[in-house]
Short mmCIF file of C-alpha atoms in Angstrom, two decimals:
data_model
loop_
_atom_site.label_atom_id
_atom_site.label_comp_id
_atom_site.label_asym_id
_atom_site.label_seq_id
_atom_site.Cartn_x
_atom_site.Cartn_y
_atom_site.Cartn_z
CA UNK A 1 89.72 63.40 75.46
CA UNK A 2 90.23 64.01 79.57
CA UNK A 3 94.09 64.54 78.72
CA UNK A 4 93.64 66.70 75.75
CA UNK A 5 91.18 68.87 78.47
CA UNK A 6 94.02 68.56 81.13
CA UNK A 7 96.74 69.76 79.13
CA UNK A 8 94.82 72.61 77.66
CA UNK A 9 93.57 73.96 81.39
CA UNK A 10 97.73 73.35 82.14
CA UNK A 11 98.31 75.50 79.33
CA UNK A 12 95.67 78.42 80.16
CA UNK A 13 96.83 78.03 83.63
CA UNK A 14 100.24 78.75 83.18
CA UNK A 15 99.24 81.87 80.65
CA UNK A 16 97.13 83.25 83.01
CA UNK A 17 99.74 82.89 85.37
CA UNK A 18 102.42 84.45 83.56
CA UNK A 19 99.86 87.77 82.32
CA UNK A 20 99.23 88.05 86.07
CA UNK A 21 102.69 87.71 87.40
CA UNK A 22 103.53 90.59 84.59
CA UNK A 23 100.97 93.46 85.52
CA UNK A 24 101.82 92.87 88.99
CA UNK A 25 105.53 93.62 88.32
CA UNK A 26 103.91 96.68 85.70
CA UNK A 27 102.27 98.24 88.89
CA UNK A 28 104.62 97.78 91.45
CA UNK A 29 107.02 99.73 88.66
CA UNK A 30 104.41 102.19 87.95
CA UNK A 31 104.39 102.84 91.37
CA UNK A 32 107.88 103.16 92.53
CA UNK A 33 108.14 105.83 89.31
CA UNK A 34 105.09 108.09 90.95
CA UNK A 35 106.89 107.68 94.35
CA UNK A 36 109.98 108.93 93.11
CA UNK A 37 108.60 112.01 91.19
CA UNK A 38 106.82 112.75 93.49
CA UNK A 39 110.39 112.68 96.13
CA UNK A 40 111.94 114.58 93.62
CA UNK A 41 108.89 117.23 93.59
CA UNK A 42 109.02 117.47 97.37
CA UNK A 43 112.65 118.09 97.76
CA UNK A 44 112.47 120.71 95.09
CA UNK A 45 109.53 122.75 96.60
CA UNK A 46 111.38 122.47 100.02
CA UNK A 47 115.20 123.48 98.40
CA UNK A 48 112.46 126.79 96.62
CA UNK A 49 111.17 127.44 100.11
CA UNK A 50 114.82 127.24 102.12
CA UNK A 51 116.26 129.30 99.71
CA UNK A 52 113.60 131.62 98.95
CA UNK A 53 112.64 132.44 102.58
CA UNK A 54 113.41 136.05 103.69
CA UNK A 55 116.19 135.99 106.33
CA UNK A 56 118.20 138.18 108.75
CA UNK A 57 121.96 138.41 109.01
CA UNK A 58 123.29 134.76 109.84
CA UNK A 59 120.30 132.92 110.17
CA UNK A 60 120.29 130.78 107.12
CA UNK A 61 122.21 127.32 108.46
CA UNK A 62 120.27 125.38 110.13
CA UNK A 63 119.58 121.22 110.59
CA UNK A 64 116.07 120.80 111.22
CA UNK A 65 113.44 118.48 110.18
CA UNK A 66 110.04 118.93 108.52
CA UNK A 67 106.75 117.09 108.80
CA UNK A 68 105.17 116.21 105.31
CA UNK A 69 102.80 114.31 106.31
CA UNK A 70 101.87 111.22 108.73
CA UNK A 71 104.45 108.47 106.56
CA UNK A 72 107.10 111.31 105.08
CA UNK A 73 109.41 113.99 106.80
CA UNK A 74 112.41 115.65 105.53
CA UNK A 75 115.89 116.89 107.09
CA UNK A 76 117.02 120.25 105.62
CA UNK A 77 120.91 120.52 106.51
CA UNK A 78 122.33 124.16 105.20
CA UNK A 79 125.91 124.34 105.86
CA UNK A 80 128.16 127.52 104.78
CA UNK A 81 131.07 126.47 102.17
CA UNK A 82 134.13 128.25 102.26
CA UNK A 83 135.40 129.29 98.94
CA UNK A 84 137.30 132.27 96.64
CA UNK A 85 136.55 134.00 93.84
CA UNK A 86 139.04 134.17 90.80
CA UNK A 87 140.41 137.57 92.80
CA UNK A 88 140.74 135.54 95.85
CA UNK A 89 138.33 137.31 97.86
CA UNK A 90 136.29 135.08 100.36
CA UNK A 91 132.89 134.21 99.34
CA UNK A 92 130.40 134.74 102.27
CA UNK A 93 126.89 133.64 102.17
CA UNK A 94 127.74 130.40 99.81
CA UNK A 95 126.32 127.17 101.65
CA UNK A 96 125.39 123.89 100.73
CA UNK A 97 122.20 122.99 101.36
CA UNK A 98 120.77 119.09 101.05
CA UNK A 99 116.94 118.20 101.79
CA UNK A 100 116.83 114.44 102.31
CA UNK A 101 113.16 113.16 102.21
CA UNK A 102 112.39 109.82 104.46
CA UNK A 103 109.22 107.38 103.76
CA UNK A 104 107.96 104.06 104.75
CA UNK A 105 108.63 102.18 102.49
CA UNK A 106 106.55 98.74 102.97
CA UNK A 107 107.97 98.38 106.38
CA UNK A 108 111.31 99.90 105.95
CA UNK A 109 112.72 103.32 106.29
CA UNK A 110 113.69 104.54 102.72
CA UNK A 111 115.72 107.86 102.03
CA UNK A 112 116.64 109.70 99.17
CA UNK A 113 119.04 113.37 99.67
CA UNK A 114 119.33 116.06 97.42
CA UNK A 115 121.77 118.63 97.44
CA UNK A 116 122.36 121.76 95.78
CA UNK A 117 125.06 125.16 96.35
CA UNK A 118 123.24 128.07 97.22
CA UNK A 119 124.83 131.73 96.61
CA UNK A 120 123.00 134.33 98.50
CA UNK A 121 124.79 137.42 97.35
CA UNK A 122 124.04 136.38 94.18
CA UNK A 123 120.55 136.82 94.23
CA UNK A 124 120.45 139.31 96.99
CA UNK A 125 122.67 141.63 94.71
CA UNK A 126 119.97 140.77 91.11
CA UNK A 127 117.12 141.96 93.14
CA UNK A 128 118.55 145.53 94.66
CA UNK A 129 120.39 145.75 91.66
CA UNK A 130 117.13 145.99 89.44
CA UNK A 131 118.62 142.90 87.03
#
């Protein structure tokens, strides 16, 4: 009878165990899905804000950083690109501009960039041109 009651507590022990050890892994997955969305949301309002910002002449590149809050900050690197059109005229105002977002990350430093080609003209041109 004590070894029938042993081997069942083994057996509960080792469930229990194993349905622990499972939503553990569950939340620390559940978590590292809201952290990214919520990278990916914060790199995309700062890309709408870069690009969006009103601006004078050549004052779009730039390589600064930005505060999010006390455990994030961001780099926003906008470089001009040099490229042609299919007449071979010389595209001005194209750059390339990448937001990577930085966050502690248990301890460590983790970073994720995101880049995307921005086309000034393009817009500037939709928006005087009543389009």
């Amino acid at each position: 009878m004590l070894l029938e009651a042993l081997l069942a507590f083994s057996i509960f022990g080792i469930a229990v165990t194993s349905i622990v050890i499972a939503l553990h892994t569950t939340a620390e997955l559940s978590q590292d899905i809201v952290r990214e969305q919520w990278v990916k949301q914060e790199a995309q309002n700062i890309l709408k804000e870069v690009i969006t910002a009103p601006r004078s002449g050549n004052d779009f590149e730039r390589d600064e950083t930005y505060v999010i809050d006390e455990f994030t900050d961001a780099r926003i690197v906008v470089e001009p690109l040099e490229a042609v059109n299919q007449d071979q005229d010389i595209l001005d105002d194209l750059y390339s501009v990448t937001v990577t977002i930085y966050w502690d990350d248990d301890g460590q430093r983790a970073e994720q960039s995101f880049t995307t080609t921005h086309y000034s003209n393009m817009f500037n041109g939709a928006n005087q041109g009543g389009r």
